[in-house]
Amino acid sequence: MKVLITGGAGFIGSHVVRRFVKNHPDYKIVNLDNLTYAGNLENLIDVAKETNYIFEKGDIQDQNLIEQLFQNYQFDGVIHLAAESHVDRSISDPFAFARTNIIGTMVLLHVSVNAWKDNFENKRFYHISTDEVYGSLGESGFFTEETPYDPNSPYSASKASSDLFVRAFGETYGLPYVISNCSNNYGPNQFPEKLIPLFINNIIHKRPLPVYGKGENTRDWLHVEDHANAIDVVFHQGKNKETYNIGGWNEWKNIDLIHLLGNLMDNKLRRKSGDYQRLITYVKDRPGHDLRYAIDASKIAKELGWKPKYTFEEGLQQTIDWYLSNSEWLSNVTSGAYQDYYKNQYLDQ
Ligand code: NAD
Ligand code: DAU
């Protein structure tokens, strides 16, 4: 197979690229990424020289480029991860999210249909989406594949819109597609704007830990390698036109997660137990902040036999160890533009 993976230099994309390059040596894997602040080729140094891997720098909104790539490589499949992915950034610049997440996805869909329309057999467009499209849960219940879409942030609205365009291209033009909606990922290579790597970095540097609101919002955490494994399973075994929810059955209130992380970090850094607690700082809540996400992942378990392998404790230990032993990666990605982002998001309020 010849597979186009978009956003492969980002957090989840780099784990997906690595998995496909290593586990499918007979495939040709083309990684298209325009290397925004979140994209980093250092994430893929270990596979960069593999003969079944090619990197192409470019924007998913560039129709000429996508057509050229389809012509050069004759793709059989697309795994689409490229996106603007951070909710806080979507609040300050919603249009960037509409451009990449909606228009960029439409360009990929349009070019895929044109390239494949004479024979859709053995072709597949796999769209990677998020549980945030379902909106917010109350104290109980789970998101299933039947939960109506109810997005609250510009990020989730843009992802919901892109999911609907994928469906529409399937219904209208016959494009074979599959969609998965996953819960919060954590693990190595995540950009330190998201909760877990941000707090790891801030604890290392003894900087304040900005907890939004009362810290009572709840997320369902999944290790990124478990997500990459699920993506492999869905790409190969998922049914045409189906959606699969992917989650960790692992709900944590933010404040409880922060205590777990803080204790593990103090231990690893050989600091006095509880040292991290003086860094906890309650700050203004995120506007439109969803209270709770929790995925019912029984469909993918029953139909495709996938379940997560990491326990949360194991995964967090491995993640912390990775950040502690990759301080150069961390300082490279937190130099330059990151400083401006940090100032606008946390210091200028
Ligand atoms: P990320 O921000 O770490 O990476 C996004 C990648 O896309 C980067 O490499 C970036 O350079 C690239 N990119 C952005 N705009 C582009 C464009 N216009 N053209 C080409 N490349 C572009 O994101 P992530 O956390 O790895 O998320 C990947 C996908 O998974 C996204 O679609 C996101 O919505 C989805 N998702 C993420 C999570 C999570 O917890 N992180 C959970 C569920 C779903
Ligand atoms: O649910 C899947 C989604 O998870 C993905 O689609 C998104 O791409 C990904 O960014 C993530 O979204 P969240 O908004 O849930 O993740 P984030 O790490 O930004 O925040 C997690 C929780 O922590 C959330 O309740 C907000 C809170 N938070 C976050 C930051 C960055 C804080 O309290 N302080 C912070 O500084």
Tab-separated table of C-alpha atoms and ligand atoms in Angstrom:
chain	number	residue	atom	x	y	z
A	1	MET	CA	0.000	0.000	0.000
A	2	LYS	CA	0.984	3.598	-0.541
A	3	VAL	CA	-0.318	5.660	2.355
A	4	LEU	CA	-0.412	9.431	2.815
A	5	ILE	CA	-0.251	10.416	6.488
A	6	THR	CA	-0.935	14.113	7.135
A	7	GLY	CA	0.372	15.863	10.253
A	8	GLY	CA	2.952	13.127	10.801
A	9	ALA	CA	5.480	15.483	12.405
A	10	GLY	CA	3.092	16.341	15.236
A	11	PHE	CA	2.449	14.540	18.501
A	12	ILE	CA	0.066	11.713	17.544
A	13	GLY	CA	1.081	11.745	13.864
A	14	SER	CA	4.721	10.973	14.682
A	15	HIS	CA	3.696	7.902	16.692
A	16	VAL	CA	1.413	6.784	13.844
A	17	VAL	CA	4.166	7.282	11.231
A	18	ARG	CA	6.674	5.350	13.363
A	19	ARG	CA	4.236	2.495	13.869
A	20	PHE	CA	3.348	2.225	10.173
A	21	VAL	CA	6.965	2.514	8.960
A	22	LYS	CA	8.113	-0.188	11.394
A	23	ASN	CA	5.120	-2.537	11.356
A	24	HIS	CA	4.364	-2.347	7.645
A	25	PRO	CA	7.751	-2.499	5.896
A	26	ASP	CA	6.027	-3.376	2.605
A	27	TYR	CA	4.052	-0.082	2.614
A	28	LYS	CA	5.310	3.256	1.334
A	29	ILE	CA	4.554	5.915	3.949
A	30	VAL	CA	4.481	9.557	2.838
A	31	ASN	CA	4.280	12.084	5.666
A	32	LEU	CA	2.885	15.485	4.611
A	33	ASP	CA	3.314	18.223	7.183
A	34	ASN	CA	3.887	21.967	6.892
A	35	LEU	CA	5.802	22.056	10.197
A	36	THR	CA	3.810	24.609	12.171
A	37	TYR	CA	4.954	25.348	15.734
A	38	ALA	CA	3.526	21.890	16.624
A	39	GLY	CA	5.336	19.940	13.914
A	40	ASN	CA	8.875	18.804	14.567
A	41	LEU	CA	10.988	16.437	12.463
A	42	GLU	CA	13.073	15.642	15.551
A	43	ASN	CA	10.079	13.500	16.553
A	44	LEU	CA	10.924	11.118	13.704
A	45	ILE	CA	14.732	10.969	13.702
A	46	ASP	CA	14.683	7.208	14.314
A	47	VAL	CA	12.695	6.455	11.134
A	48	ALA	CA	13.866	9.323	8.897
A	49	LYS	CA	16.256	7.119	6.911
A	50	GLU	CA	13.981	4.097	6.479
A	51	THR	CA	13.535	3.203	2.800
A	52	ASN	CA	9.726	2.960	3.063
A	53	TYR	CA	9.419	6.497	4.499
A	54	ILE	CA	9.293	9.860	2.715
A	55	PHE	CA	8.716	13.325	4.175
A	56	GLU	CA	7.012	16.044	2.101
A	57	LYS	CA	6.770	19.564	3.499
A	58	GLY	CA	3.555	21.346	2.542
A	59	ASP	CA	0.133	22.628	3.488
A	60	ILE	CA	-2.994	20.462	3.229
A	61	GLN	CA	-4.813	23.527	1.859
A	62	ASP	CA	-2.559	23.565	-1.224
A	63	GLN	CA	-4.652	21.718	-3.823
A	64	ASN	CA	-1.944	21.743	-6.508
A	65	LEU	CA	0.522	20.166	-4.130
A	66	ILE	CA	-1.919	17.447	-3.000
A	67	GLU	CA	-2.775	16.625	-6.631
A	68	GLN	CA	0.936	16.406	-7.432
A	69	LEU	CA	1.513	14.061	-4.493
A	70	PHE	CA	-1.379	11.797	-5.564
A	71	GLN	CA	0.089	11.708	-9.067
A	72	ASN	CA	3.621	10.936	-7.883
A	73	TYR	CA	2.776	8.307	-5.280
A	74	GLN	CA	-0.590	6.836	-6.408
A	75	PHE	CA	-1.901	6.592	-2.841
A	76	ASP	CA	-4.315	3.805	-1.846
A	77	GLY	CA	-5.024	5.320	1.551
A	78	VAL	CA	-4.999	8.614	3.461
A	79	ILE	CA	-4.710	8.852	7.248
A	80	HIS	CA	-5.544	12.456	8.020
A	81	LEU	CA	-4.232	13.891	11.294
A	82	ALA	CA	-3.004	17.365	10.289
A	83	ALA	CA	-4.888	19.966	12.269
A	84	GLU	CA	-4.693	22.939	14.539
A	85	SER	CA	-5.265	21.055	17.790
A	86	HIS	CA	-5.134	23.335	20.837
A	87	VAL	CA	-8.437	24.639	22.256
A	88	ASP	CA	-6.889	27.775	23.832
A	89	ARG	CA	-5.329	28.797	20.516
A	90	SER	CA	-8.708	28.299	18.803
A	91	ILE	CA	-10.195	30.868	21.180
A	92	SER	CA	-7.629	33.506	20.212
A	93	ASP	CA	-7.484	32.673	16.465
A	94	PRO	CA	-10.569	30.709	15.314
A	95	PHE	CA	-9.989	31.435	11.614
A	96	ALA	CA	-6.708	29.505	11.562
A	97	PHE	CA	-8.734	26.492	12.752
A	98	ALA	CA	-11.357	26.926	10.029
A	99	ARG	CA	-8.660	27.168	7.364
A	100	THR	CA	-6.646	24.100	8.298
A	101	ASN	CA	-9.262	21.872	9.905
A	102	ILE	CA	-12.177	22.548	7.555
A	103	ILE	CA	-10.752	23.828	4.259
A	104	GLY	CA	-7.631	21.640	4.502
A	105	THR	CA	-9.776	18.542	5.063
A	106	MET	CA	-12.039	19.488	2.141
A	107	VAL	CA	-9.039	19.826	-0.157
A	108	LEU	CA	-7.827	16.349	0.817
A	109	LEU	CA	-11.323	14.915	0.316
A	110	HIS	CA	-11.767	16.600	-3.057
A	111	VAL	CA	-8.413	15.438	-4.405
A	112	SER	CA	-8.947	11.892	-3.061
A	113	VAL	CA	-12.332	11.643	-4.814
A	114	ASN	CA	-10.890	12.893	-8.090
A	115	ALA	CA	-7.925	10.544	-7.914
A	116	TRP	CA	-9.950	7.464	-6.968
A	117	LYS	CA	-13.402	7.981	-8.531
A	118	ASP	CA	-12.879	5.530	-11.444
A	119	ASN	CA	-12.370	2.725	-8.967
A	120	PHE	CA	-12.930	3.211	-5.246
A	121	GLU	CA	-12.145	-0.450	-4.522
A	122	ASN	CA	-9.387	-0.946	-1.927
A	123	LYS	CA	-9.166	2.785	-1.272
A	124	ARG	CA	-9.702	4.370	2.114
A	125	PHE	CA	-9.837	7.898	3.573
A	126	TYR	CA	-9.343	7.707	7.344
A	127	HIS	CA	-10.180	10.887	9.246
A	128	ILE	CA	-8.798	11.244	12.785
A	129	SER	CA	-11.140	13.205	15.008
A	130	THR	CA	-11.839	13.982	18.618
A	131	ASP	CA	-14.420	13.289	21.339
A	132	GLU	CA	-14.790	17.083	21.756
A	133	VAL	CA	-17.271	17.115	18.839
A	134	TYR	CA	-19.845	15.599	21.244
A	135	GLY	CA	-19.698	18.607	23.587
A	136	SER	CA	-19.752	18.228	27.343
A	137	LEU	CA	-21.090	15.490	29.635
A	138	GLY	CA	-22.596	16.076	33.065
A	139	GLU	CA	-21.541	14.018	36.077
A	140	SER	CA	-22.542	10.724	34.455
A	141	GLY	CA	-22.865	9.001	31.076
A	142	PHE	CA	-20.489	8.336	28.183
A	143	PHE	CA	-20.053	9.456	24.581
A	144	THR	CA	-21.097	6.696	22.178
A	145	GLU	CA	-20.940	6.753	18.388
A	146	GLU	CA	-24.645	7.777	18.462
A	147	THR	CA	-24.186	10.834	20.703
A	148	PRO	CA	-25.306	13.943	18.758
A	149	TYR	CA	-22.636	16.479	17.862
A	150	ASP	CA	-22.672	19.531	20.157
A	151	PRO	CA	-19.299	21.302	19.894
A	152	ASN	CA	-18.548	24.256	22.182
A	153	SER	CA	-15.144	25.635	21.152
A	154	PRO	CA	-13.938	26.899	17.777
A	155	TYR	CA	-11.557	23.900	17.765
A	156	SER	CA	-14.304	21.334	18.323
A	157	ALA	CA	-16.643	23.144	15.906
A	158	SER	CA	-13.962	22.955	13.212
A	159	LYS	CA	-13.367	19.247	13.885
A	160	ALA	CA	-17.132	18.547	13.893
A	161	SER	CA	-17.435	20.368	10.595
A	162	SER	CA	-14.579	18.361	9.068
A	163	ASP	CA	-16.183	15.084	10.261
A	164	LEU	CA	-19.429	16.098	8.545
A	165	PHE	CA	-17.621	16.915	5.305
A	166	VAL	CA	-16.024	13.457	5.374
A	167	ARG	CA	-19.496	11.888	5.740
A	168	ALA	CA	-20.864	14.120	3.001
A	169	PHE	CA	-18.099	13.165	0.549
A	170	GLY	CA	-18.854	9.519	1.353
A	171	GLU	CA	-22.581	9.897	0.720
A	172	THR	CA	-22.374	12.259	-2.250
A	173	TYR	CA	-19.326	11.074	-4.173
A	174	GLY	CA	-18.954	7.525	-2.830
A	175	LEU	CA	-15.617	8.116	-1.119
A	176	PRO	CA	-14.795	5.110	1.122
A	177	TYR	CA	-14.087	6.534	4.545
A	178	VAL	CA	-13.794	5.719	8.199
A	179	ILE	CA	-13.689	8.145	11.172
A	180	SER	CA	-12.473	7.721	14.731
A	181	ASN	CA	-13.105	10.072	17.656
A	182	CYS	CA	-10.562	9.788	20.435
A	183	SER	CA	-10.250	11.113	23.970
A	184	ASN	CA	-7.285	13.062	25.438
A	185	ASN	CA	-3.883	11.639	24.498
A	186	TYR	CA	-0.695	11.913	26.534
A	187	GLY	CA	2.830	10.596	26.071
A	188	PRO	CA	6.255	11.476	24.635
A	189	ASN	CA	6.562	14.271	22.040
A	190	GLN	CA	3.446	16.215	23.066
A	191	PHE	CA	3.904	19.964	22.697
A	192	PRO	CA	4.074	21.620	26.149
A	193	GLU	CA	0.931	23.701	25.674
A	194	LYS	CA	-1.348	20.752	26.577
A	195	LEU	CA	-1.986	20.042	30.274
A	196	ILE	CA	0.369	17.124	31.010
A	197	PRO	CA	3.556	18.255	29.207
A	198	LEU	CA	2.963	21.888	30.235
A	199	PHE	CA	2.763	20.890	33.885
A	200	ILE	CA	5.781	18.541	33.619
A	201	ASN	CA	7.826	21.385	32.126
A	202	ASN	CA	6.601	23.895	34.717
A	203	ILE	CA	7.336	21.552	37.626
A	204	ILE	CA	10.865	20.977	36.278
A	205	HIS	CA	11.417	24.763	36.187
A	206	LYS	CA	9.440	25.430	39.416
A	207	ARG	CA	7.022	27.680	37.503
A	208	PRO	CA	3.336	28.194	38.479
A	209	LEU	CA	0.888	25.439	37.476
A	210	PRO	CA	-2.114	27.315	36.003
A	211	VAL	CA	-5.278	25.377	36.918
A	212	TYR	CA	-8.326	26.632	35.011
A	213	GLY	CA	-11.404	27.325	37.144
A	214	LYS	CA	-11.657	24.972	40.115
A	215	GLY	CA	-9.760	22.104	38.490
A	216	GLU	CA	-12.944	20.029	38.466
A	217	ASN	CA	-13.124	19.378	34.745
A	218	THR	CA	-12.701	15.725	33.845
A	219	ARG	CA	-10.860	14.137	30.920
A	220	ASP	CA	-10.438	10.525	29.777
A	221	TRP	CA	-6.709	9.916	29.200
A	222	LEU	CA	-5.187	7.488	26.690
A	223	HIS	CA	-1.519	6.811	25.986
A	224	VAL	CA	-0.555	7.964	22.489
A	225	GLU	CA	0.888	4.542	21.541
A	226	ASP	CA	-2.465	2.960	22.382
A	227	HIS	CA	-4.111	5.509	20.069
A	228	ALA	CA	-1.581	4.769	17.291
A	229	ASN	CA	-2.316	1.069	17.715
A	230	ALA	CA	-6.073	1.759	17.479
A	231	ILE	CA	-5.497	3.808	14.307
A	232	ASP	CA	-3.644	0.856	12.752
A	233	VAL	CA	-6.535	-1.458	13.675
A	234	VAL	CA	-9.266	0.890	12.386
A	235	PHE	CA	-7.377	1.643	9.153
A	236	HIS	CA	-7.098	-2.065	8.344
A	237	GLN	CA	-10.241	-3.553	9.872
A	238	GLY	CA	-12.733	-0.703	10.332
A	239	LYS	CA	-15.926	-0.954	8.296
A	240	ASN	CA	-16.599	1.524	5.492
A	241	LYS	CA	-18.633	4.600	6.588
A	242	GLU	CA	-18.335	3.684	10.272
A	243	THR	CA	-17.247	5.770	13.238
A	244	TYR	CA	-15.264	4.298	16.132
A	245	ASN	CA	-14.859	5.959	19.520
A	246	ILE	CA	-11.436	5.432	21.109
A	247	GLY	CA	-10.807	6.052	24.804
A	248	GLY	CA	-8.919	4.852	27.844
A	249	TRP	CA	-11.731	4.105	30.326
A	250	ASN	CA	-9.550	6.378	32.426
A	251	GLU	CA	-11.306	9.466	33.756
A	252	TRP	CA	-9.495	11.979	35.944
A	253	LYS	CA	-10.576	15.280	37.418
A	254	ASN	CA	-7.825	17.744	36.442
A	255	ILE	CA	-6.922	18.521	40.050
A	256	ASP	CA	-6.585	14.818	40.969
A	257	LEU	CA	-4.417	14.221	37.905
A	258	ILE	CA	-2.249	17.224	38.877
A	259	HIS	CA	-1.671	15.734	42.342
A	260	LEU	CA	-0.761	12.343	40.855
A	261	LEU	CA	1.625	13.967	38.372
A	262	GLY	CA	3.120	16.312	40.995
A	263	ASN	CA	3.869	13.451	43.393
A	264	LEU	CA	5.500	11.372	40.643
A	265	MET	CA	7.574	14.388	39.565
A	266	ASP	CA	8.752	15.259	43.088
A	267	ASN	CA	9.837	11.670	43.499
A	268	LYS	CA	11.704	11.566	40.157
A	269	LEU	CA	13.351	14.941	40.804
A	270	ARG	CA	14.281	13.875	44.378
A	271	ARG	CA	12.458	16.872	45.825
A	272	LYS	CA	10.697	16.968	49.164
A	273	SER	CA	7.359	15.146	48.877
A	274	GLY	CA	4.563	17.645	48.115
A	275	ASP	CA	6.984	20.356	46.902
A	276	TYR	CA	4.914	20.809	43.677
A	277	GLN	CA	1.863	21.928	45.716
A	278	ARG	CA	3.155	25.460	46.249
A	279	LEU	CA	3.195	25.867	42.426
A	280	ILE	CA	-0.548	25.218	41.997
A	281	THR	CA	-2.201	28.481	40.918
A	282	TYR	CA	-5.916	28.766	40.193
A	283	VAL	CA	-6.448	31.036	37.174
A	284	LYS	CA	-9.378	32.364	35.136
A	285	ASP	CA	-11.399	29.542	33.572
A	286	ARG	CA	-11.203	28.714	29.861
A	287	PRO	CA	-14.269	30.260	28.122
A	288	GLY	CA	-16.760	27.560	27.080
A	289	HIS	CA	-14.779	25.008	29.125
A	290	ASP	CA	-16.342	21.539	28.698
A	291	LEU	CA	-16.952	19.935	32.090
A	292	ARG	CA	-16.423	16.276	31.334
A	293	TYR	CA	-15.443	13.924	28.512
A	294	ALA	CA	-15.718	10.143	28.811
A	295	ILE	CA	-15.666	7.689	25.941
A	296	ASP	CA	-17.601	4.462	25.699
A	297	ALA	CA	-15.026	2.444	23.754
A	298	SER	CA	-16.992	-0.804	23.665
A	299	LYS	CA	-17.722	-0.764	19.906
A	300	ILE	CA	-14.043	-0.835	18.887
A	301	ALA	CA	-13.374	-3.461	21.575
A	302	LYS	CA	-16.230	-5.733	20.499
A	303	GLU	CA	-15.983	-5.300	16.735
A	304	LEU	CA	-12.242	-4.878	16.206
A	305	GLY	CA	-10.760	-6.384	19.380
A	306	TRP	CA	-8.822	-3.224	20.394
A	307	LYS	CA	-8.166	-2.238	23.983
A	308	PRO	CA	-5.514	-0.037	25.600
A	309	LYS	CA	-2.305	-1.688	26.847
A	310	TYR	CA	-0.857	0.983	29.147
A	311	THR	CA	-2.100	1.492	32.683
A	312	PHE	CA	-2.193	5.207	33.519
A	313	GLU	CA	0.480	4.917	36.206
A	314	GLU	CA	2.836	3.092	33.785
A	315	GLY	CA	2.115	5.540	30.975
A	316	LEU	CA	2.642	8.616	33.149
A	317	GLN	CA	5.948	7.250	34.519
A	318	GLN	CA	7.148	6.541	30.969
A	319	THR	CA	6.032	10.011	29.818
A	320	ILE	CA	7.757	11.819	32.696
A	321	ASP	CA	10.950	9.794	32.119
A	322	TRP	CA	10.853	10.730	28.431
A	323	TYR	CA	10.588	14.470	29.178
A	324	LEU	CA	13.325	14.280	31.823
A	325	SER	CA	15.715	12.542	29.465
A	326	ASN	CA	14.834	14.723	26.445
A	327	SER	CA	15.518	18.136	27.930
A	328	GLU	CA	17.065	19.298	24.644
A	329	TRP	CA	13.821	18.526	22.747
A	330	LEU	CA	11.905	20.392	25.439
A	331	SER	CA	14.148	23.456	25.391
A	332	ASN	CA	14.164	23.536	21.557
A	333	VAL	CA	10.372	23.583	21.340
A	334	THR	CA	9.960	26.103	24.163
A	335	SER	CA	12.297	28.706	22.699
A	336	GLY	CA	11.263	31.475	20.268
A	337	ALA	CA	7.549	31.664	19.444
A	338	TYR	CA	6.596	29.579	22.500
A	339	GLN	CA	7.664	32.441	24.768
A	340	ASP	CA	5.191	34.823	23.069
A	341	TYR	CA	2.409	32.220	23.228
A	342	TYR	CA	3.077	31.646	26.933
A	343	LYS	CA	3.077	35.361	27.719
A	344	ASN	CA	-0.231	35.948	25.882
A	345	GLN	CA	-1.936	32.887	27.341
A	346	TYR	CA	-0.780	33.050	30.960
A	347	LEU	CA	1.083	36.198	31.907
A	348	ASP	CA	-0.869	39.018	30.229
A	349	GLN	CA	-4.264	38.170	31.783
B	1	NAD	P1	-0.422	18.439	16.961
B	1	NAD	O1	-0.852	19.865	17.058
B	1	NAD	O2	0.612	17.922	17.876
B	1	NAD	O3	0.093	18.150	15.481
B	1	NAD	C1	-0.557	18.635	14.338
B	1	NAD	C2	0.384	18.443	13.150
B	1	NAD	O4	-0.296	18.921	11.975
B	1	NAD	C3	1.686	19.242	13.267
B	1	NAD	O5	2.786	18.448	12.874
B	1	NAD	C4	1.488	20.408	12.312
B	1	NAD	O6	2.708	20.879	11.755
B	1	NAD	C5	0.593	19.770	11.250
B	1	NAD	N1	-0.220	20.765	10.534
B	1	NAD	C6	-0.983	21.742	11.080
B	1	NAD	N2	-1.564	22.464	10.111
B	1	NAD	C7	-1.174	21.916	8.932
B	1	NAD	C8	-1.453	22.222	7.566
B	1	NAD	N3	-2.257	23.248	7.241
B	1	NAD	N4	-0.879	21.455	6.609
B	1	NAD	C9	-0.056	20.425	6.950
B	1	NAD	N5	0.238	20.090	8.217
B	1	NAD	C10	-0.309	20.831	9.193
B	1	NAD	O7	-1.764	17.602	17.055
B	1	NAD	P2	-2.050	16.182	17.738
B	1	NAD	O8	-2.361	16.392	19.153
B	1	NAD	O9	-0.990	15.245	17.332
B	1	NAD	O10	-3.418	15.808	16.998
B	1	NAD	C11	-3.407	15.134	15.745
B	1	NAD	C12	-4.840	14.887	15.303
B	1	NAD	O11	-5.522	14.105	16.274
B	1	NAD	C13	-5.667	16.170	15.149
B	1	NAD	O12	-6.506	16.015	14.034
B	1	NAD	C14	-6.479	16.243	16.435
B	1	NAD	O13	-7.689	16.915	16.220
B	1	NAD	C15	-6.695	14.767	16.707
B	1	NAD	N6	-6.880	14.412	18.141
B	1	NAD	C16	-5.974	14.830	19.078
B	1	NAD	C17	-6.133	14.422	20.404
B	1	NAD	C18	-5.154	14.833	21.492
B	1	NAD	O14	-5.420	14.565	22.661
B	1	NAD	N7	-4.029	15.447	21.174
B	1	NAD	C19	-7.224	13.609	20.755
B	1	NAD	C20	-8.133	13.228	19.765
B	1	NAD	C21	-7.935	13.626	18.454
B	2	DAU	O1	-10.463	15.242	24.100
B	2	DAU	C1	-9.578	15.257	23.027
B	2	DAU	C2	-8.904	16.604	22.942
B	2	DAU	O2	-8.008	16.682	24.045
B	2	DAU	C3	-8.150	16.824	21.635
B	2	DAU	O3	-9.067	16.822	20.568
B	2	DAU	C4	-7.380	18.145	21.661
B	2	DAU	O4	-6.602	18.269	20.483
B	2	DAU	C5	-6.469	18.149	22.874
B	2	DAU	O5	-5.809	19.398	22.965
B	2	DAU	C6	-7.251	17.867	24.155
B	2	DAU	O6	-8.121	18.975	24.486
B	2	DAU	P1	-8.294	19.515	26.000
B	2	DAU	O7	-8.744	20.902	25.940
B	2	DAU	O8	-9.079	18.554	26.814
B	2	DAU	O9	-6.745	19.389	26.471
B	2	DAU	P2	-5.788	20.394	27.299
B	2	DAU	O10	-4.534	19.631	27.568
B	2	DAU	O11	-5.683	21.725	26.663
B	2	DAU	O12	-6.591	20.563	28.666
B	2	DAU	C7	-6.909	19.440	29.474
B	2	DAU	C8	-7.688	19.962	30.678
B	2	DAU	O13	-6.806	20.736	31.497
B	2	DAU	C9	-8.829	20.889	30.315
B	2	DAU	O14	-9.901	20.686	31.215
B	2	DAU	C10	-8.248	22.282	30.494
B	2	DAU	C11	-7.267	22.094	31.644
B	2	DAU	N1	-6.083	22.977	31.605
B	2	DAU	C12	-5.355	23.030	30.465
B	2	DAU	C13	-4.255	23.847	30.372
B	2	DAU	C14	-3.446	23.924	29.090
B	2	DAU	C15	-5.721	23.714	32.728
B	2	DAU	O15	-6.372	23.637	33.786
B	2	DAU	N2	-4.618	24.524	32.641
B	2	DAU	C16	-3.872	24.642	31.514
B	2	DAU	O16	-2.903	25.422	31.491
